[in-house]
Tab-separated table of C-alpha atoms in Angstrom:
chain	number	residue	atom	x	y	z
U	1	MET	CA	95.548	-86.518	-58.199
U	2	ARG	CA	92.217	-86.774	-58.319
U	3	VAL	CA	90.783	-90.150	-57.208
U	4	ALA	CA	87.408	-91.425	-58.400
U	5	VAL	CA	85.619	-94.723	-57.262
U	6	VAL	CA	83.147	-96.383	-59.199
U	7	GLN	CA	80.885	-98.159	-56.674
U	8	HIS	CA	79.060	-100.578	-59.039
U	9	ASP	CA	77.002	-103.655	-59.248
U	10	ILE	CA	78.535	-107.305	-60.899
U	11	VAL	CA	76.815	-109.764	-62.989
U	12	TRP	CA	77.505	-113.154	-61.280
U	13	GLU	CA	80.309	-114.669	-63.165
U	14	ASP	CA	79.651	-113.003	-66.771
U	15	LYS	CA	82.901	-111.219	-67.586
U	16	ASP	CA	81.954	-109.699	-70.882
U	17	ALA	CA	78.489	-108.504	-69.304
U	18	ASN	CA	80.660	-106.635	-66.813
U	19	PHE	CA	83.199	-104.953	-69.001
U	20	THR	CA	79.997	-103.725	-71.074
U	21	ARG	CA	78.882	-102.344	-68.087
U	22	LEU	CA	81.859	-100.943	-66.709
U	23	ALA	CA	83.196	-99.361	-69.685
U	24	PRO	CA	80.924	-96.425	-69.986
U	25	ARG	CA	81.546	-95.746	-66.412
U	26	ILE	CA	85.170	-95.638	-66.548
U	27	GLU	CA	84.595	-93.243	-69.111
U	28	GLN	CA	82.360	-90.999	-66.847
U	29	ALA	CA	84.905	-91.379	-64.106
U	30	ALA	CA	87.859	-90.184	-66.560
U	31	ALA	CA	85.643	-87.147	-67.452
U	32	THR	CA	85.870	-85.920	-64.183
U	33	GLY	CA	89.330	-85.422	-64.350
U	34	ALA	CA	90.168	-88.045	-62.282
U	35	ASP	CA	94.008	-89.444	-62.695
U	36	LEU	CA	93.128	-92.869	-60.859
U	37	VAL	CA	89.790	-94.695	-61.454
U	38	VAL	CA	89.215	-97.619	-58.523
U	39	LEU	CA	87.052	-100.272	-59.357
U	40	THR	CA	85.846	-103.024	-56.625
U	41	GLU	CA	87.173	-106.492	-55.847
U	42	MET	CA	86.487	-109.410	-58.276
U	43	PHE	CA	85.195	-106.694	-60.733
U	44	SER	CA	84.878	-108.671	-63.580
U	45	THR	CA	83.080	-111.893	-61.868
U	46	GLY	CA	81.934	-111.183	-58.526
U	47	PHE	CA	83.334	-112.800	-55.435
U	48	SER	CA	83.195	-116.524	-56.574
U	49	MET	CA	84.919	-119.616	-55.373
U	50	ARG	CA	84.184	-121.598	-58.655
U	51	THR	CA	87.841	-121.029	-59.878
U	52	ASP	CA	87.530	-123.808	-62.454
U	53	VAL	CA	85.029	-121.553	-64.301
U	54	ILE	CA	86.213	-117.833	-63.507
U	55	ALA	CA	90.229	-118.197	-63.453
U	56	GLU	CA	92.258	-116.753	-66.233
U	57	PRO	CA	95.973	-116.226	-66.725
U	58	ALA	CA	97.929	-113.154	-65.806
U	59	GLY	CA	97.325	-110.912	-68.750
U	60	GLY	CA	93.829	-112.469	-69.275
U	61	PRO	CA	90.881	-110.655	-70.158
U	62	SER	CA	90.171	-108.672	-66.808
U	63	SER	CA	93.524	-107.264	-66.538
U	64	GLN	CA	93.646	-106.781	-70.424
U	65	PHE	CA	90.046	-104.740	-70.064
U	66	LEU	CA	92.187	-102.613	-67.202
U	67	VAL	CA	94.793	-101.823	-69.487
U	68	ASP	CA	92.736	-101.068	-72.545
U	69	ARG	CA	90.308	-98.558	-70.301
U	70	ALA	CA	93.612	-97.188	-69.013
U	71	ALA	CA	95.185	-96.596	-72.560
U	72	ALA	CA	91.817	-95.462	-73.900
U	73	HIS	CA	91.195	-92.477	-71.133
U	74	GLY	CA	95.012	-91.194	-70.238
U	75	VAL	CA	94.427	-92.483	-66.727
U	76	TRP	CA	95.162	-95.098	-64.215
U	77	VAL	CA	92.621	-97.635	-63.808
U	78	CYS	CA	92.455	-100.521	-61.046
U	79	GLY	CA	90.417	-103.726	-59.771
U	80	SER	CA	91.090	-107.281	-58.829
U	81	CYS	CA	90.653	-110.633	-60.675
U	82	PRO	CA	91.464	-114.302	-60.249
U	83	GLU	CA	94.998	-114.864	-62.409
U	84	VAL	CA	96.873	-117.896	-61.973
U	85	HIS	CA	100.598	-116.532	-61.238
U	86	ASP	CA	103.644	-118.620	-62.537
U	87	GLY	CA	101.995	-121.599	-63.119
U	88	SER	CA	100.301	-122.228	-59.765
U	89	GLU	CA	97.246	-124.824	-58.830
U	90	ARG	CA	95.401	-122.059	-57.429
U	91	PRO	CA	94.571	-118.480	-59.039
U	92	HIS	CA	95.472	-115.376	-56.656
U	93	ASN	CA	92.975	-112.964	-55.815
U	94	THR	CA	95.111	-110.202	-57.758
U	95	LEU	CA	94.457	-106.154	-57.671
U	96	VAL	CA	95.707	-105.032	-61.047
U	97	LEU	CA	96.694	-101.473	-61.597
U	98	ALA	CA	97.097	-100.391	-64.949
U	99	GLY	CA	98.661	-97.254	-66.214
U	100	PRO	CA	97.898	-95.056	-68.923
U	101	ASP	CA	101.227	-95.912	-70.798
U	102	GLY	CA	100.572	-99.567	-70.617
U	103	THR	CA	102.538	-100.039	-67.131
U	104	VAL	CA	100.752	-102.884	-65.101
U	105	HIS	CA	101.218	-103.672	-61.374
U	106	ARG	CA	99.948	-106.368	-59.430
U	107	TYR	CA	99.418	-107.010	-55.603
U	108	ARG	CA	97.798	-110.649	-54.812
U	109	LYS	CA	95.646	-110.485	-51.662
U	110	LEU	CA	97.587	-111.729	-48.603
U	111	HIS	CA	94.297	-112.555	-46.570
U	112	ARG	CA	92.104	-115.104	-47.859
U	113	PHE	CA	88.945	-115.097	-46.225
U	114	ALA	CA	88.609	-118.284	-44.637
U	115	TYR	CA	85.118	-117.794	-43.610
U	116	GLY	CA	83.701	-117.830	-47.054
U	117	GLY	CA	86.077	-120.410	-48.654
U	118	GLU	CA	88.738	-118.278	-50.166
U	119	ASP	CA	91.275	-120.316	-48.619
U	120	ARG	CA	90.399	-123.404	-50.427
U	121	SER	CA	90.018	-121.968	-53.965
U	122	PHE	CA	92.477	-119.476	-53.874
U	123	ALA	CA	96.195	-118.560	-53.169
U	124	ALA	CA	97.944	-116.197	-50.965
U	125	GLY	CA	100.271	-113.452	-51.886
U	126	ASP	CA	103.415	-112.859	-49.964
U	127	GLU	CA	104.254	-109.674	-51.036
U	128	ARG	CA	103.241	-105.932	-49.857
U	129	VAL	CA	103.081	-103.237	-52.862
U	130	THR	CA	103.312	-99.404	-53.064
U	131	VAL	CA	103.238	-97.772	-56.633
U	132	ASP	CA	104.347	-94.230	-57.509
U	133	VAL	CA	101.000	-92.939	-59.221
U	134	GLU	CA	101.380	-89.524	-60.595
U	135	GLY	CA	103.730	-88.412	-57.810
U	136	LEU	CA	101.903	-90.139	-54.892
U	137	ARG	CA	102.697	-93.466	-53.038
U	138	VAL	CA	99.860	-95.713	-53.448
U	139	SER	CA	99.560	-99.079	-51.380
U	140	LEU	CA	97.417	-101.600	-52.386
U	141	PHE	CA	94.847	-103.823	-50.729
U	142	VAL	CA	91.971	-106.059	-50.906
U	143	CYS	CA	88.924	-106.411	-48.747
U	144	TYR	CA	89.455	-108.999	-46.283
U	145	ASP	CA	93.515	-107.200	-45.750
U	146	LEU	CA	91.669	-104.341	-44.167
U	147	ARG	CA	91.382	-106.376	-40.995
U	148	PHE	CA	95.092	-106.374	-40.657
U	149	ALA	CA	96.459	-103.572	-39.506
U	150	ASP	CA	100.168	-104.439	-39.384
U	151	ASP	CA	100.103	-104.928	-43.166
U	152	TRP	CA	99.031	-101.238	-43.273
U	153	TRP	CA	101.339	-99.924	-40.606
U	154	ALA	CA	104.426	-101.536	-42.269
U	155	LEU	CA	103.944	-99.347	-45.258
U	156	ALA	CA	102.955	-96.215	-43.505
U	157	PRO	CA	106.196	-94.455	-43.947
U	158	ASP	CA	106.189	-94.689	-47.713
U	159	THR	CA	102.482	-94.052	-48.433
U	160	ASP	CA	100.325	-91.231	-49.347
U	161	VAL	CA	97.273	-93.269	-50.426
U	162	TYR	CA	95.718	-96.786	-49.466
U	163	VAL	CA	93.588	-98.489	-51.919
U	164	CYS	CA	91.161	-101.322	-50.974
U	165	VAL	CA	88.906	-102.695	-53.359
U	166	ALA	CA	86.150	-105.382	-52.085
U	167	ASN	CA	83.358	-107.360	-51.655
U	168	TRP	CA	82.113	-106.377	-48.301
U	169	PRO	CA	78.462	-107.839	-47.325
U	170	ASP	CA	76.029	-105.467	-45.759
U	171	THR	CA	75.830	-107.913	-42.657
U	172	ARG	CA	79.031	-106.245	-41.278
U	173	ARG	CA	78.947	-102.840	-43.178
U	174	SER	CA	79.644	-101.122	-39.685
U	175	HIS	CA	83.021	-102.842	-39.700
U	176	TRP	CA	83.900	-101.828	-43.566
U	177	SER	CA	83.226	-97.907	-42.551
U	178	ALA	CA	84.529	-98.057	-39.072
U	179	LEU	CA	87.959	-99.812	-40.742
U	180	LEU	CA	88.094	-97.625	-43.457
U	181	ARG	CA	88.541	-94.491	-41.072
U	182	ALA	CA	90.703	-96.299	-38.524
U	183	ARG	CA	93.227	-97.161	-41.175
U	184	ALA	CA	93.212	-93.634	-42.370
U	185	ILE	CA	93.412	-91.969	-38.836
U	186	GLU	CA	96.095	-94.378	-37.514
U	187	ASN	CA	98.558	-94.275	-40.508
U	188	GLN	CA	97.859	-90.657	-41.327
U	189	ALA	CA	97.029	-91.072	-44.859
U	190	TYR	CA	94.497	-91.394	-47.620
U	191	VAL	CA	92.437	-94.141	-47.607
U	192	VAL	CA	90.006	-95.149	-50.867
U	193	GLY	CA	87.952	-97.794	-50.358
U	194	GLY	CA	85.661	-98.893	-53.668
U	195	ASN	CA	82.860	-101.733	-52.338
U	196	ARG	CA	80.385	-103.350	-54.750
U	197	VAL	CA	76.536	-102.966	-54.696
U	198	GLY	CA	73.873	-105.393	-55.745
U	199	GLN	CA	73.284	-109.180	-55.110
U	200	GLY	CA	75.839	-111.657	-55.240
U	201	GLY	CA	76.489	-115.275	-54.303
U	202	LYS	CA	73.398	-115.423	-52.242
U	203	LEU	CA	74.980	-112.300	-50.559
U	204	ALA	CA	73.911	-108.163	-50.387
U	205	TYR	CA	76.066	-105.544	-50.620
U	206	VAL	CA	75.494	-101.925	-50.262
U	207	GLY	CA	78.632	-100.336	-51.254
U	208	ASP	CA	79.896	-97.605	-48.547
U	209	SER	CA	82.350	-96.695	-50.516
U	210	ALA	CA	84.593	-93.975	-49.224
U	211	ILE	CA	87.595	-91.693	-49.652
U	212	VAL	CA	89.182	-90.681	-46.464
U	213	ASP	CA	91.515	-88.333	-45.551
U	214	PRO	CA	94.572	-88.220	-43.222
U	215	LEU	CA	92.414	-87.106	-40.155
U	216	GLY	CA	90.053	-89.773	-41.013
U	217	GLU	CA	87.270	-87.005	-42.682
U	218	VAL	CA	85.468	-88.603	-45.329
U	219	LEU	CA	85.486	-86.815	-48.373
U	220	ALA	CA	83.019	-88.655	-50.381
U	221	GLY	CA	80.722	-91.426	-49.505
U	222	GLY	CA	78.251	-93.558	-51.299
U	223	ALA	CA	75.668	-96.347	-50.224
U	224	GLY	CA	72.995	-98.132	-51.390
U	225	GLY	CA	73.161	-97.921	-55.290
U	226	GLU	CA	75.360	-97.509	-58.270
U	227	ALA	CA	77.473	-94.475	-57.656
U	228	LEU	CA	80.417	-92.109	-59.034
U	229	LEU	CA	82.807	-90.780	-55.649
U	230	VAL	CA	85.765	-88.313	-56.621
U	231	ALA	CA	88.176	-86.338	-54.496
U	232	ASP	CA	91.214	-84.778	-54.812
U	233	VAL	CA	94.421	-85.836	-52.918
U	234	THR	CA	97.858	-84.517	-52.159
U	235	ALA	CA	101.011	-85.911	-50.883
U	236	GLU	CA	101.200	-82.206	-49.282
U	237	ARG	CA	98.226	-82.967	-47.033
U	238	VAL	CA	99.863	-86.342	-45.842
U	239	ALA	CA	103.216	-84.522	-44.959
U	240	GLU	CA	101.005	-81.701	-43.376
U	241	VAL	CA	99.271	-83.656	-41.192
U	242	ARG	CA	102.188	-86.081	-40.101
U	243	ALA	CA	104.266	-82.872	-39.223
U	244	ASP	CA	101.503	-81.291	-37.415
U	245	LEU	CA	100.588	-84.710	-35.488
U	246	PRO	CA	103.820	-86.670	-35.428
U	247	PHE	CA	102.245	-89.854	-34.234
U	248	LEU	CA	104.152	-92.504	-36.244
U	249	ALA	CA	107.275	-91.715	-34.489
U	250	ASP	CA	105.904	-93.007	-31.360
U	251	ARG	CA	104.981	-96.870	-32.586
Protein backbone atom coordinates (compact mmCIF):
# COMPACT_ATOMS: atom_id res chain seq x y z
CA MET A 1 0.00 0.00 0.00
CA ARG A 2 1.25 3.46 -0.83
CA VAL A 3 0.72 6.16 1.81
CA ALA A 4 0.84 9.90 1.15
CA VAL A 5 0.98 12.49 3.93
CA VAL A 6 -0.16 16.00 3.04
CA GLN A 7 1.79 18.33 5.33
CA HIS A 8 -0.23 21.53 5.11
CA ASP A 9 -1.00 24.91 6.60
CA ILE A 10 -4.50 25.60 7.98
CA VAL A 11 -6.57 28.78 7.63
CA TRP A 12 -7.80 29.47 11.16
CA GLU A 13 -11.49 28.55 11.67
CA ASP A 14 -12.27 28.84 7.94
CA LYS A 15 -13.50 25.50 6.66
CA ASP A 16 -14.32 26.60 3.12
CA ALA A 17 -10.87 28.14 2.66
CA ASN A 18 -9.25 24.94 3.85
CA PHE A 19 -11.39 22.77 1.59
CA THR A 20 -10.35 24.94 -1.36
CA ARG A 21 -6.67 24.70 -0.43
CA LEU A 22 -6.69 20.96 0.28
CA ALA A 23 -8.69 19.64 -2.66
CA PRO A 24 -5.82 20.02 -5.16
CA ARG A 25 -3.32 18.73 -2.59
CA ILE A 26 -5.33 15.53 -2.22
CA GLU A 27 -5.55 15.23 -6.00
CA GLN A 28 -1.78 15.60 -6.19
CA ALA A 29 -1.34 12.90 -3.55
CA ALA A 30 -3.69 10.54 -5.36
CA ALA A 31 -1.72 11.09 -8.57
CA THR A 32 1.34 9.50 -6.93
CA GLY A 33 -0.59 6.22 -6.80
CA ALA A 34 -1.34 6.57 -3.11
CA ASP A 35 -3.98 4.28 -1.62
CA LEU A 36 -4.21 6.26 1.64
CA VAL A 37 -3.95 10.06 1.93
CA VAL A 38 -3.36 11.49 5.41
CA LEU A 39 -4.24 15.08 6.33
CA THR A 40 -3.74 16.61 9.79
CA GLU A 41 -5.58 17.00 13.07
CA MET A 42 -8.41 19.57 12.84
CA PHE A 43 -7.56 19.95 9.16
CA SER A 44 -10.50 22.23 8.41
CA THR A 45 -10.30 24.64 11.37
CA GLY A 46 -6.98 24.50 13.17
CA PHE A 47 -6.73 23.46 16.84
CA SER A 48 -9.37 25.93 18.02
CA MET A 49 -11.20 25.55 21.33
CA ARG A 50 -14.11 27.69 20.11
CA THR A 51 -16.40 24.74 19.65
CA ASP A 52 -19.46 27.01 19.51
CA VAL A 53 -18.02 28.23 16.19
CA ILE A 54 -16.37 25.16 14.70
CA ALA A 55 -18.36 22.10 15.91
CA GLU A 56 -20.42 20.18 13.39
CA PRO A 57 -22.58 17.06 13.39
CA ALA A 58 -21.25 13.68 12.33
CA GLY A 59 -21.45 13.72 8.56
CA GLY A 60 -21.06 17.50 8.51
CA PRO A 61 -19.05 19.53 6.00
CA SER A 62 -15.57 18.40 7.09
CA SER A 63 -16.26 14.67 7.01
CA GLN A 64 -18.30 15.08 3.82
CA PHE A 65 -15.28 16.77 2.22
CA LEU A 66 -13.22 13.67 3.00
CA VAL A 67 -15.93 11.36 1.67
CA ASP A 68 -16.21 13.35 -1.54
CA ARG A 69 -12.43 13.46 -2.11
CA ALA A 70 -12.12 9.73 -1.44
CA ALA A 71 -14.83 8.96 -3.99
CA ALA A 72 -13.49 11.41 -6.56
CA HIS A 73 -9.98 9.96 -6.54
CA GLY A 74 -10.59 6.33 -5.57
CA VAL A 75 -8.44 6.56 -2.43
CA TRP A 76 -8.76 6.43 1.34
CA VAL A 77 -8.54 9.89 2.98
CA CYS A 78 -8.34 10.78 6.66
CA GLY A 79 -8.10 13.83 8.93
CA SER A 80 -9.64 14.91 12.21
CA CYS A 81 -12.46 17.39 12.78
CA PRO A 82 -14.76 18.54 15.63
CA GLU A 83 -17.86 16.34 15.49
CA VAL A 84 -20.79 16.09 17.92
CA HIS A 85 -21.55 12.42 18.59
CA ASP A 86 -24.97 11.07 19.64
CA GLY A 87 -26.19 14.42 20.91
CA SER A 88 -23.31 14.94 23.32
CA GLU A 89 -22.93 18.44 24.78
CA ARG A 90 -19.36 18.76 23.54
CA PRO A 91 -17.87 17.57 20.26
CA HIS A 92 -15.18 14.91 19.95
CA ASN A 93 -11.91 15.47 18.16
CA THR A 94 -12.75 12.81 15.60
CA LEU A 95 -10.38 11.22 13.12
CA VAL A 96 -12.54 10.43 10.10
CA LEU A 97 -11.30 7.80 7.65
CA ALA A 98 -13.24 7.77 4.38
CA GLY A 99 -12.96 4.96 1.87
CA PRO A 100 -13.32 5.12 -1.92
CA ASP A 101 -16.55 3.11 -1.76
CA GLY A 102 -18.26 5.51 0.67
CA THR A 103 -17.25 3.61 3.80
CA VAL A 104 -16.57 5.87 6.79
CA HIS A 105 -14.77 4.95 10.02
CA ARG A 106 -14.41 7.20 13.07
CA TYR A 107 -11.89 7.28 15.89
CA ARG A 108 -12.57 9.74 18.72
CA LYS A 109 -9.42 11.05 20.41
CA LEU A 110 -8.92 9.25 23.72
CA HIS A 111 -6.52 11.67 25.43
CA ARG A 112 -7.50 15.32 25.51
CA PHE A 113 -4.73 17.90 25.74
CA ALA A 114 -5.60 19.51 29.10
CA TYR A 115 -2.52 21.78 28.91
CA GLY A 116 -4.20 23.50 25.97
CA GLY A 117 -7.75 23.37 27.34
CA GLU A 118 -8.99 20.58 25.10
CA ASP A 119 -10.55 18.79 28.10
CA ARG A 120 -12.83 21.80 28.71
CA SER A 121 -14.01 22.05 25.11
CA PHE A 122 -14.07 18.47 23.82
CA ALA A 123 -15.40 15.15 25.04
CA ALA A 124 -13.08 12.14 25.32
CA GLY A 125 -13.39 9.07 23.15
CA ASP A 126 -13.59 5.63 24.73
CA GLU A 127 -12.68 3.16 21.99
CA ARG A 128 -9.53 2.21 20.11
CA VAL A 129 -10.04 1.72 16.38
CA THR A 130 -8.29 -0.48 13.81
CA VAL A 131 -9.46 -0.62 10.19
CA ASP A 132 -8.58 -2.91 7.29
CA VAL A 133 -7.25 -0.63 4.55
CA GLU A 134 -6.23 -2.41 1.35
CA GLY A 135 -5.34 -5.54 3.32
CA LEU A 136 -3.30 -3.76 5.99
CA ARG A 137 -4.44 -3.34 9.59
CA VAL A 138 -4.41 0.41 10.27
CA SER A 139 -4.83 1.78 13.81
CA LEU A 140 -5.86 5.39 14.30
CA PHE A 141 -4.63 8.00 16.79
CA VAL A 142 -4.66 11.79 17.18
CA CYS A 143 -1.78 14.01 18.31
CA TYR A 144 -1.56 13.88 22.15
CA ASP A 145 -2.38 10.13 22.02
CA LEU A 146 1.21 9.70 20.84
CA ARG A 147 2.42 10.17 24.44
CA PHE A 148 0.38 7.23 25.78
CA ALA A 149 2.23 4.11 24.75
CA ASP A 150 -0.07 1.64 26.48
CA ASP A 151 -2.87 2.31 23.98
CA TRP A 152 -0.49 1.66 21.11
CA TRP A 153 0.85 -1.48 22.77
CA ALA A 154 -2.67 -2.85 23.22
CA LEU A 155 -3.24 -2.75 19.47
CA ALA A 156 0.19 -3.94 18.35
CA PRO A 157 -0.64 -7.63 17.71
CA ASP A 158 -3.33 -6.60 15.23
CA THR A 159 -1.65 -3.55 13.68
CA ASP A 160 0.57 -3.16 10.62
CA VAL A 161 0.35 0.63 10.34
CA TYR A 162 -0.39 3.31 12.93
CA VAL A 163 -1.68 6.67 11.69
CA CYS A 164 -1.35 9.69 13.97
CA VAL A 165 -2.56 13.10 12.79
CA ALA A 166 -1.49 16.19 14.72
CA ASN A 167 -1.21 19.88 15.40
CA TRP A 168 2.06 19.51 17.32
CA PRO A 169 3.82 22.86 18.00
CA ASP A 170 7.44 23.63 17.26
CA THR A 171 8.25 24.16 20.97
CA ARG A 172 8.07 20.38 21.46
CA ARG A 173 9.10 19.25 18.00
CA SER A 174 11.87 16.96 19.31
CA HIS A 175 9.26 15.07 21.36
CA TRP A 176 7.11 14.51 18.27
CA SER A 177 9.94 13.09 16.19
CA ALA A 178 11.31 10.93 18.99
CA LEU A 179 7.92 9.50 19.92
CA LEU A 180 6.99 8.65 16.33
CA ARG A 181 10.15 6.56 16.03
CA ALA A 182 9.72 5.07 19.50
CA ARG A 183 6.16 3.91 18.77
CA ALA A 184 7.39 2.26 15.56
CA ILE A 185 10.36 0.54 17.22
CA GLU A 186 8.55 -0.75 20.29
CA ASN A 187 5.53 -2.04 18.32
CA GLN A 188 7.46 -3.18 15.24
CA ALA A 189 4.99 -1.52 12.90
CA TYR A 190 4.88 1.41 10.52
CA VAL A 191 3.99 4.78 12.01
CA VAL A 192 2.58 7.53 9.79
CA GLY A 193 2.62 10.95 11.45
CA GLY A 194 0.97 13.91 9.73
CA ASN A 195 1.54 17.32 11.34
CA ARG A 196 0.57 20.82 10.20
CA VAL A 197 2.79 23.79 9.38
CA GLY A 198 2.27 27.54 9.67
CA GLN A 199 0.78 29.72 12.41
CA GLY A 200 -2.46 29.09 14.27
CA GLY A 201 -3.88 30.07 17.65
CA LYS A 202 -0.70 32.00 18.50
CA LEU A 203 1.42 28.87 17.99
CA ALA A 204 3.94 27.95 15.31
CA TYR A 205 4.09 24.56 13.61
CA VAL A 206 6.95 23.18 11.53
CA GLY A 207 5.52 19.85 10.39
CA ASP A 208 8.18 17.18 10.83
CA SER A 209 5.67 14.73 9.37
CA ALA A 210 7.17 11.29 8.86
CA ILE A 211 6.55 7.79 7.63
CA VAL A 212 8.58 5.43 9.82
CA ASP A 213 9.25 1.74 9.18
CA PRO A 214 8.99 -1.09 11.76
CA LEU A 215 12.68 -0.73 12.68
CA GLY A 216 12.39 3.01 13.30
CA GLU A 217 13.92 4.16 10.02
CA VAL A 218 12.33 7.26 8.48
CA LEU A 219 11.18 6.40 4.96
CA ALA A 220 9.92 9.92 4.22
CA GLY A 221 10.02 13.12 6.23
CA GLY A 222 9.41 16.82 5.87
CA ALA A 223 9.93 19.94 7.95
CA GLY A 224 9.26 23.63 7.63
CA GLY A 225 6.80 24.18 4.81
CA GLU A 226 4.00 22.44 3.00
CA ALA A 227 5.10 19.12 1.56
CA LEU A 228 3.92 15.78 0.24
CA LEU A 229 5.48 12.65 1.73
CA VAL A 230 5.05 9.30 -0.01
CA ALA A 231 6.20 5.79 0.92
CA ASP A 232 5.16 2.20 0.36
CA VAL A 233 4.24 0.03 3.35
CA THR A 234 3.60 -3.72 3.43
CA ALA A 235 2.18 -6.23 5.87
CA GLU A 236 4.94 -8.61 4.80
CA ARG A 237 7.64 -6.26 6.13
CA VAL A 238 5.92 -6.06 9.52
CA ALA A 239 5.64 -9.84 9.70
CA GLU A 240 9.27 -10.24 8.67
CA VAL A 241 10.57 -7.86 11.36
CA ARG A 242 8.45 -9.47 14.05
CA ALA A 243 9.61 -12.95 13.03
CA ASP A 244 13.29 -11.97 12.98
CA LEU A 245 13.04 -10.03 16.26
CA PRO A 246 10.17 -11.57 18.27
CA PHE A 247 10.19 -8.88 20.97
CA LEU A 248 6.42 -8.50 21.29
CA ALA A 249 6.16 -11.98 22.82
CA ASP A 250 8.24 -10.83 25.79
CA ARG A 251 5.82 -8.17 27.00
